[in-house]
PDB file of C-alpha atoms in Angstrom:
ATOM      1  CA  MET A   1      62.166  93.066 111.032  1.00 44.00           C
ATOM      2  CA  GLN A   2      65.885  93.738 110.170  1.00 46.00           C
ATOM      3  CA  ALA A   3      67.459  91.505 107.619  1.00 44.00           C
ATOM      4  CA  VAL A   4      70.398  88.996 108.548  1.00 45.00           C
ATOM      5  CA  PRO A   5      73.891  89.030 106.947  1.00 48.00           C
ATOM      6  CA  ARG A   6      74.191  86.328 105.155  1.00 46.00           C
ATOM      7  CA  GLN A   7      77.065  84.327 106.144  1.00 51.00           C
ATOM      8  CA  PRO A   8      79.281  82.975 103.515  1.00 48.00           C
ATOM      9  CA  GLU A   9      79.154  79.603 102.368  1.00 49.00           C
ATOM     10  CA  PRO A  10      82.296  77.400 103.992  1.00 61.00           C
ATOM     11  CA  ARG A  11      84.221  77.169 101.078  1.00 62.00           C
ATOM     12  CA  ALA A  12      83.745  80.893  99.933  1.00 64.00           C
ATOM     13  CA  GLY A  13      84.357  81.457 103.178  1.00 67.00           C
ATOM     14  CA  LEU A  14      87.634  79.696 103.081  1.00 75.00           C
ATOM     15  CA  GLU A  15      88.599  81.252  99.998  1.00 82.00           C
ATOM     16  CA  ARG A  16      88.097  85.017 101.596  1.00 84.00           C
ATOM     17  CA  TYR A  17      90.064  84.529 104.178  1.00 85.00           C
ATOM     18  CA  ARG A  18      92.810  82.894 102.424  1.00 88.00           C
ATOM     19  CA  TYR A  19      92.553  86.426 100.080  1.00 90.00           C
ATOM     20  CA  ALA A  20      92.714  88.162 103.103  1.00 89.00           C
ATOM     21  CA  PHE A  21      95.954  86.673 104.651  1.00 91.00           C
ATOM     22  CA  TRP A  22      97.776  86.941 100.918  1.00 93.00           C
ATOM     23  CA  LEU A  23      96.617  90.861 101.240  1.00 92.00           C
ATOM     24  CA  ALA A  24      98.339  91.119 104.838  1.00 91.00           C
ATOM     25  CA  VAL A  25     100.809  89.185 103.861  1.00 94.00           C
ATOM     26  CA  PHE A  26     101.836  91.838 100.453  1.00 95.00           C
ATOM     27  CA  THR A  27     100.971  94.510 102.963  1.00 92.00           C
ATOM     28  CA  VAL A  28     104.012  93.503 105.326  1.00 93.00           C
ATOM     29  CA  LEU A  29     106.180  92.870 102.050  1.00 95.00           C
ATOM     30  CA  TYR A  30     105.327  96.005 100.476  1.00 95.00           C
ATOM     31  CA  ASN A  31     105.829  98.166 103.430  1.00 94.00           C
ATOM     32  CA  LEU A  32     109.154  96.275 104.428  1.00 95.00           C
ATOM     33  CA  LEU A  33     110.338  97.009 100.193  1.00 96.00           C
ATOM     34  CA  GLU A  34     109.056 100.633 100.602  1.00 96.00           C
ATOM     35  CA  GLY A  35     111.034 101.458 103.718  1.00 95.00           C
ATOM     36  CA  LEU A  36     114.330 100.255 102.306  1.00 96.00           C
ATOM     37  CA  VAL A  37     113.938 102.517  99.400  1.00 96.00           C
ATOM     38  CA  SER A  38     112.303 105.412 100.880  1.00 95.00           C
ATOM     39  CA  VAL A  39     114.489 105.715 103.103  1.00 95.00           C
ATOM     40  CA  ALA A  40     117.911 105.187 101.298  1.00 96.00           C
ATOM     41  CA  PHE A  41     116.930 107.736  98.695  1.00 95.00           C
ATOM     42  CA  GLY A  42     115.553 110.072 101.175  1.00 94.00           C
ATOM     43  CA  PHE A  43     119.346 110.027 102.785  1.00 94.00           C
ATOM     44  CA  GLN A  44     120.939 110.310  99.984  1.00 93.00           C
ATOM     45  CA  ASP A  45     118.970 113.246  98.509  1.00 90.00           C
ATOM     46  CA  GLU A  46     118.603 114.796 102.195  1.00 90.00           C
ATOM     47  CA  SER A  47     114.930 114.717 101.917  1.00 93.00           C
ATOM     48  CA  LEU A  48     113.382 114.618 105.246  1.00 92.00           C
ATOM     49  CA  ALA A  49     110.057 113.960 103.842  1.00 94.00           C
ATOM     50  CA  LEU A  50     110.767 110.633 102.156  1.00 94.00           C
ATOM     51  CA  PHE A  51     113.290 109.742 105.099  1.00 94.00           C
ATOM     52  CA  GLY A  52     110.410 110.115 107.349  1.00 94.00           C
ATOM     53  CA  PHE A  53     107.983 108.182 105.092  1.00 94.00           C
ATOM     54  CA  GLY A  54     110.444 105.637 104.857  1.00 93.00           C
ATOM     55  CA  MET A  55     110.784 105.169 108.632  1.00 94.00           C
ATOM     56  CA  ASP A  56     106.671 105.365 108.606  1.00 92.00           C
ATOM     57  CA  SER A  57     106.890 102.337 106.686  1.00 92.00           C
ATOM     58  CA  PHE A  58     109.248 100.451 108.469  1.00 92.00           C
ATOM     59  CA  VAL A  59     106.398 101.181 111.588  1.00 90.00           C
ATOM     60  CA  GLU A  60     103.853  99.860 108.976  1.00 88.00           C
ATOM     61  CA  PHE A  61     105.357  96.529 108.597  1.00 91.00           C
ATOM     62  CA  LEU A  62     105.310  95.935 112.565  1.00 86.00           C
ATOM     63  CA  SER A  63     101.834  96.927 112.487  1.00 84.00           C
ATOM     64  CA  GLY A  64     101.316  94.597 109.657  1.00 86.00           C
ATOM     65  CA  LEU A  65     102.925  91.694 111.086  1.00 88.00           C
ATOM     66  CA  GLY A  66     100.003  92.113 114.051  1.00 84.00           C
ATOM     67  CA  ILE A  67      97.400  92.861 111.308  1.00 84.00           C
ATOM     68  CA  LEU A  68      98.676  89.135 109.862  1.00 88.00           C
ATOM     69  CA  VAL A  69      97.936  87.514 113.046  1.00 86.00           C
ATOM     70  CA  MET A  70      94.688  89.124 113.512  1.00 83.00           C
ATOM     71  CA  VAL A  71      93.752  87.895 109.868  1.00 85.00           C
ATOM     72  CA  LEU A  72      94.918  84.330 110.933  1.00 86.00           C
ATOM     73  CA  ARG A  73      93.159  83.959 114.452  1.00 83.00           C
ATOM     74  CA  ILE A  74      90.428  85.517 112.652  1.00 79.00           C
ATOM     75  CA  TRP A  75      90.218  82.565 110.149  1.00 79.00           C
ATOM     76  CA  HIS A  76      90.463  80.301 112.506  1.00 78.00           C
ATOM     77  CA  ASN A  77      88.442  81.587 115.508  1.00 78.00           C
ATOM     78  CA  PRO A  78      86.504  84.612 115.001  1.00 69.00           C
ATOM     79  CA  ASP A  79      85.243  85.202 118.112  1.00 71.00           C
ATOM     80  CA  ALA A  80      88.406  84.543 119.908  1.00 72.00           C
ATOM     81  CA  PRO A  81      89.981  87.932 121.681  1.00 74.00           C
ATOM     82  CA  LYS A  82      93.065  89.407 120.714  1.00 72.00           C
ATOM     83  CA  SER A  83      96.167  87.297 121.126  1.00 74.00           C
ATOM     84  CA  ALA A  84      99.313  88.967 123.550  1.00 78.00           C
ATOM     85  CA  PHE A  85     101.444  88.849 120.167  1.00 75.00           C
ATOM     86  CA  GLU A  86      98.811  91.336 118.213  1.00 77.00           C
ATOM     87  CA  GLN A  87      98.669  93.483 121.698  1.00 80.00           C
ATOM     88  CA  ALA A  88     102.031  94.108 121.900  1.00 82.00           C
ATOM     89  CA  ALA A  89     102.733  94.652 118.425  1.00 79.00           C
ATOM     90  CA  LEU A  90     100.011  97.217 118.897  1.00 80.00           C
ATOM     91  CA  ARG A  91     101.837  98.946 121.671  1.00 86.00           C
ATOM     92  CA  VAL A  92     105.061  98.743 120.048  1.00 87.00           C
ATOM     93  CA  THR A  93     103.742 100.089 117.317  1.00 86.00           C
ATOM     94  CA  GLY A  94     101.980 102.774 119.092  1.00 88.00           C
ATOM     95  CA  TRP A  95     105.176 103.535 120.386  1.00 92.00           C
ATOM     96  CA  ALA A  96     106.818 103.696 117.561  1.00 90.00           C
ATOM     97  CA  PHE A  97     104.849 106.484 115.916  1.00 91.00           C
ATOM     98  CA  TYR A  98     105.482 108.705 118.725  1.00 93.00           C
ATOM     99  CA  LEU A  99     109.125 108.321 118.630  1.00 93.00           C
ATOM    100  CA  LEU A 100     109.152 108.939 114.739  1.00 93.00           C
ATOM    101  CA  THR A 101     106.553 111.802 115.225  1.00 93.00           C
ATOM    102  CA  ALA A 102     109.089 113.375 118.145  1.00 94.00           C
ATOM    103  CA  ALA A 103     112.101 113.219 115.604  1.00 93.00           C
ATOM    104  CA  LEU A 104     110.356 114.318 112.379  1.00 93.00           C
ATOM    105  CA  GLY A 105     109.012 117.147 114.536  1.00 93.00           C
ATOM    106  CA  VAL A 106     112.169 117.905 115.498  1.00 94.00           C
ATOM    107  CA  THR A 107     114.494 117.460 112.830  1.00 93.00           C
ATOM    108  CA  ALA A 108     111.789 119.630 110.138  1.00 92.00           C
ATOM    109  CA  VAL A 109     111.753 122.729 112.591  1.00 92.00           C
ATOM    110  CA  TYR A 110     115.888 122.541 112.698  1.00 89.00           C
ATOM    111  CA  ASN A 111     115.716 122.374 108.833  1.00 89.00           C
ATOM    112  CA  ILE A 112     113.427 125.126 108.515  1.00 89.00           C
ATOM    113  CA  ALA A 113     115.613 127.516 110.836  1.00 88.00           C
ATOM    114  CA  SER A 114     119.146 126.315 109.436  1.00 85.00           C
ATOM    115  CA  GLY A 115     117.918 126.717 105.682  1.00 86.00           C
ATOM    116  CA  GLN A 116     118.352 122.961 105.326  1.00 85.00           C
ATOM    117  CA  LYS A 117     116.603 121.800 102.043  1.00 86.00           C
ATOM    118  CA  PRO A 118     116.864 118.295  99.824  1.00 90.00           C
ATOM    119  CA  GLU A 119     119.314 118.187  96.583  1.00 87.00           C
ATOM    120  CA  THR A 120     116.145 116.665  94.581  1.00 88.00           C
ATOM    121  CA  THR A 121     112.608 115.190  95.470  1.00 90.00           C
ATOM    122  CA  PHE A 122     111.905 113.212  92.195  1.00 94.00           C
ATOM    123  CA  TRP A 123     112.362 109.983  93.932  1.00 95.00           C
ATOM    124  CA  GLY A 124     109.665 111.516  96.608  1.00 94.00           C
ATOM    125  CA  ILE A 125     107.429 111.968  93.731  1.00 95.00           C
ATOM    126  CA  ALA A 126     108.451 108.598  92.168  1.00 96.00           C
ATOM    127  CA  VAL A 127     107.518 106.579  95.299  1.00 96.00           C
ATOM    128  CA  SER A 128     104.642 108.228  96.167  1.00 96.00           C
ATOM    129  CA  LEU A 129     103.074 108.007  92.914  1.00 97.00           C
ATOM    130  CA  VAL A 130     103.526 104.105  93.425  1.00 97.00           C
ATOM    131  CA  SER A 131     102.483 104.195  96.934  1.00 96.00           C
ATOM    132  CA  LEU A 132      99.498 106.104  96.161  1.00 96.00           C
ATOM    133  CA  VAL A 133      98.167 103.586  93.295  1.00 97.00           C
ATOM    134  CA  VAL A 134      98.614 100.445  96.131  1.00 96.00           C
ATOM    135  CA  MET A 135      97.399 101.776  98.811  1.00 94.00           C
ATOM    136  CA  TRP A 136      94.327 102.215  96.933  1.00 96.00           C
ATOM    137  CA  ALA A 137      94.184  98.872  95.454  1.00 96.00           C
ATOM    138  CA  LEU A 138      95.105  97.534  98.855  1.00 94.00           C
ATOM    139  CA  ILE A 139      91.872  99.467 100.301  1.00 92.00           C
ATOM    140  CA  VAL A 140      89.332  98.124  97.688  1.00 95.00           C
ATOM    141  CA  ALA A 141      90.650  94.908  97.909  1.00 94.00           C
ATOM    142  CA  LYS A 142      90.261  94.681 102.080  1.00 91.00           C
ATOM    143  CA  LEU A 143      86.803  96.150 102.304  1.00 91.00           C
ATOM    144  CA  ARG A 144      85.657  94.185  99.628  1.00 92.00           C
ATOM    145  CA  VAL A 145      87.026  90.515 101.292  1.00 90.00           C
ATOM    146  CA  GLY A 146      85.861  92.289 104.530  1.00 86.00           C
ATOM    147  CA  ARG A 147      82.373  92.807 103.850  1.00 89.00           C
ATOM    148  CA  ALA A 148      81.882  89.702 102.211  1.00 88.00           C
ATOM    149  CA  LEU A 149      83.161  87.697 105.303  1.00 82.00           C
ATOM    150  CA  ASN A 150      81.123  89.991 107.209  1.00 83.00           C
ATOM    151  CA  SER A 151      83.974  91.117 109.446  1.00 76.00           C
ATOM    152  CA  SER A 152      84.333  94.113 110.919  1.00 76.00           C
ATOM    153  CA  ALA A 153      88.019  93.885 111.963  1.00 73.00           C
ATOM    154  CA  ILE A 154      89.179  93.668 108.418  1.00 81.00           C
ATOM    155  CA  VAL A 155      86.917  96.493 107.367  1.00 81.00           C
ATOM    156  CA  ALA A 156      88.457  98.586 110.129  1.00 76.00           C
ATOM    157  CA  ASP A 157      91.989  97.785 109.105  1.00 79.00           C
ATOM    158  CA  ALA A 158      90.638  98.854 105.421  1.00 82.00           C
ATOM    159  CA  ARG A 159      89.556 102.101 106.413  1.00 78.00           C
ATOM    160  CA  CYS A 160      92.921 102.859 108.635  1.00 76.00           C
ATOM    161  CA  THR A 161      95.208 101.992 105.768  1.00 82.00           C
ATOM    162  CA  GLN A 162      93.740 105.447 104.090  1.00 85.00           C
ATOM    163  CA  VAL A 163      96.189 106.872 106.229  1.00 86.00           C
ATOM    164  CA  CYS A 164      98.683 105.511 104.602  1.00 89.00           C
ATOM    165  CA  LEU A 165      97.114 107.091 101.429  1.00 91.00           C
ATOM    166  CA  TYR A 166      97.225 110.336 102.889  1.00 92.00           C
ATOM    167  CA  MET A 167     100.590 110.118 104.284  1.00 93.00           C
ATOM    168  CA  SER A 168     101.552 109.450 100.068  1.00 94.00           C
ATOM    169  CA  GLY A 169      99.805 112.205  99.089  1.00 94.00           C
ATOM    170  CA  VAL A 170     101.663 114.471 102.134  1.00 95.00           C
ATOM    171  CA  LEU A 171     104.562 113.212 100.546  1.00 94.00           C
ATOM    172  CA  LEU A 172     103.775 113.709  96.577  1.00 95.00           C
ATOM    173  CA  GLY A 173     102.466 117.289  97.344  1.00 95.00           C
ATOM    174  CA  SER A 174     105.347 118.664  98.879  1.00 93.00           C
ATOM    175  CA  SER A 175     108.093 116.849  97.061  1.00 94.00           C
ATOM    176  CA  LEU A 176     106.354 118.213  93.707  1.00 94.00           C
ATOM    177  CA  LEU A 177     105.891 121.902  95.406  1.00 94.00           C
ATOM    178  CA  TYR A 178     109.343 121.549  95.952  1.00 92.00           C
ATOM    179  CA  THR A 179     110.319 120.685  92.348  1.00 92.00           C
ATOM    180  CA  LEU A 180     108.426 123.422  91.049  1.00 92.00           C
ATOM    181  CA  SER A 181     109.461 126.587  93.308  1.00 90.00           C
ATOM    182  CA  GLY A 182     112.923 125.366  94.730  1.00 87.00           C
ATOM    183  CA  ILE A 183     111.688 126.585  98.173  1.00 89.00           C
ATOM    184  CA  GLY A 184     113.148 124.587 100.897  1.00 82.00           C
ATOM    185  CA  PHE A 185     111.509 124.493 103.750  1.00 87.00           C
ATOM    186  CA  LEU A 186     108.203 122.817 101.524  1.00 91.00           C
ATOM    187  CA  ASP A 187     110.204 119.251 102.721  1.00 92.00           C
ATOM    188  CA  SER A 188     110.374 120.348 106.125  1.00 92.00           C
ATOM    189  CA  LEU A 189     106.808 121.024 106.084  1.00 92.00           C
ATOM    190  CA  GLY A 190     105.802 117.924 104.514  1.00 94.00           C
ATOM    191  CA  ALA A 191     107.375 116.069 106.936  1.00 93.00           C
ATOM    192  CA  LEU A 192     105.660 117.346 109.364  1.00 94.00           C
ATOM    193  CA  GLY A 193     102.542 116.850 107.751  1.00 94.00           C
ATOM    194  CA  LEU A 194     103.744 113.149 108.101  1.00 94.00           C
ATOM    195  CA  ALA A 195     104.477 113.627 111.477  1.00 94.00           C
ATOM    196  CA  TYR A 196     100.780 114.818 112.271  1.00 93.00           C
ATOM    197  CA  PHE A 197      99.824 111.162 110.763  1.00 91.00           C
ATOM    198  CA  SER A 198     102.111 109.264 112.630  1.00 91.00           C
ATOM    199  CA  PHE A 199     100.763 110.849 115.837  1.00 93.00           C
ATOM    200  CA  LYS A 200      97.091 109.987 114.568  1.00 89.00           C
ATOM    201  CA  GLU A 201      98.474 106.203 113.620  1.00 86.00           C
ATOM    202  CA  GLY A 202     100.033 105.710 117.036  1.00 88.00           C
ATOM    203  CA  ARG A 203      97.502 106.748 119.029  1.00 89.00           C
ATOM    204  CA  GLU A 204      95.151 104.466 117.024  1.00 85.00           C
ATOM    205  CA  ALA A 205      97.508 101.661 117.850  1.00 83.00           C
ATOM    206  CA  PHE A 206      97.032 101.920 121.317  1.00 86.00           C
ATOM    207  CA  GLY A 207      93.229 102.442 120.989  1.00 84.00           C
ATOM    208  CA  LYS A 208      93.314  98.980 119.241  1.00 78.00           C
ATOM    209  CA  ALA A 209      95.414  97.273 121.546  1.00 77.00           C
ATOM    210  CA  ARG A 210      92.869  98.370 124.461  1.00 80.00           C
ATOM    211  CA  GLY A 211      90.084  96.530 122.175  1.00 71.00           C
ATOM    212  CA  LEU A 212      88.639  99.872 120.859  1.00 57.00           C
ATOM    213  CA  GLU A 213      87.048 100.298 117.739  1.00 51.00           C
ATOM    214  CA  CYS A 214      89.248 101.661 114.684  1.00 51.00           C
ATOM    215  CA  SER A 215      87.981 105.116 114.587  1.00 52.00           C
ATOM    216  CA  CYS A 216      89.522 105.804 110.634  1.00 54.00           C
ATOM    217  CA  ASP A 217      86.505 106.491 108.633  1.00 47.00           C
ATOM    218  CA  GLU A 218      86.283 107.480 104.935  1.00 41.00           C
ATOM    219  CA  HIS A 219      86.996 111.094 105.711  1.00 41.00           C
ATOM    220  CA  GLY A 220      89.653 110.369 108.103  1.00 42.00           C
TER     221      GLY A 220
END
């Protein structure tokens, strides 16, 4: 006979949902700050990869608002369907990711063809290192609280946060390689890598808007 997962005690459940709520708030605020810093330094240093990473953070900020509403909904009524705001936020996020994918792809190809290269990728390295640490901590925390609450939605959000971790890795790799080699197109290749993940996130957003299970897994 299969064991039924033990539901959290009312007080413990309340504290865990409160914790999940503040994780969502932190995610929203962090993405906003990361976007501002990345876009500013990406523009200043003419680093397409860092600039694109910042634009992605702004889209993640929009997505985070939808996640925040989702956590509140699950907290107060776990069986309630997605709200109109959540679905609208997911669709807007999906289109924003697709537009970002197209912009990064076209600009990266142009930069490669024209030989455009950044002045420095120092800030790309710095931002990506901070992001790797923060994203890893968020994944661990979201997985822990999601499993404690037996919430597949919160666990799915944690799994999808891994895409942000991968994007930070792409930014770090392209920035480090450019710093070590000085080969200009490496920054643009990093931007193309970000475009791939941006497209993947856009598709995921539309899938979740239709009520599908998040397809992100441990291996991406």
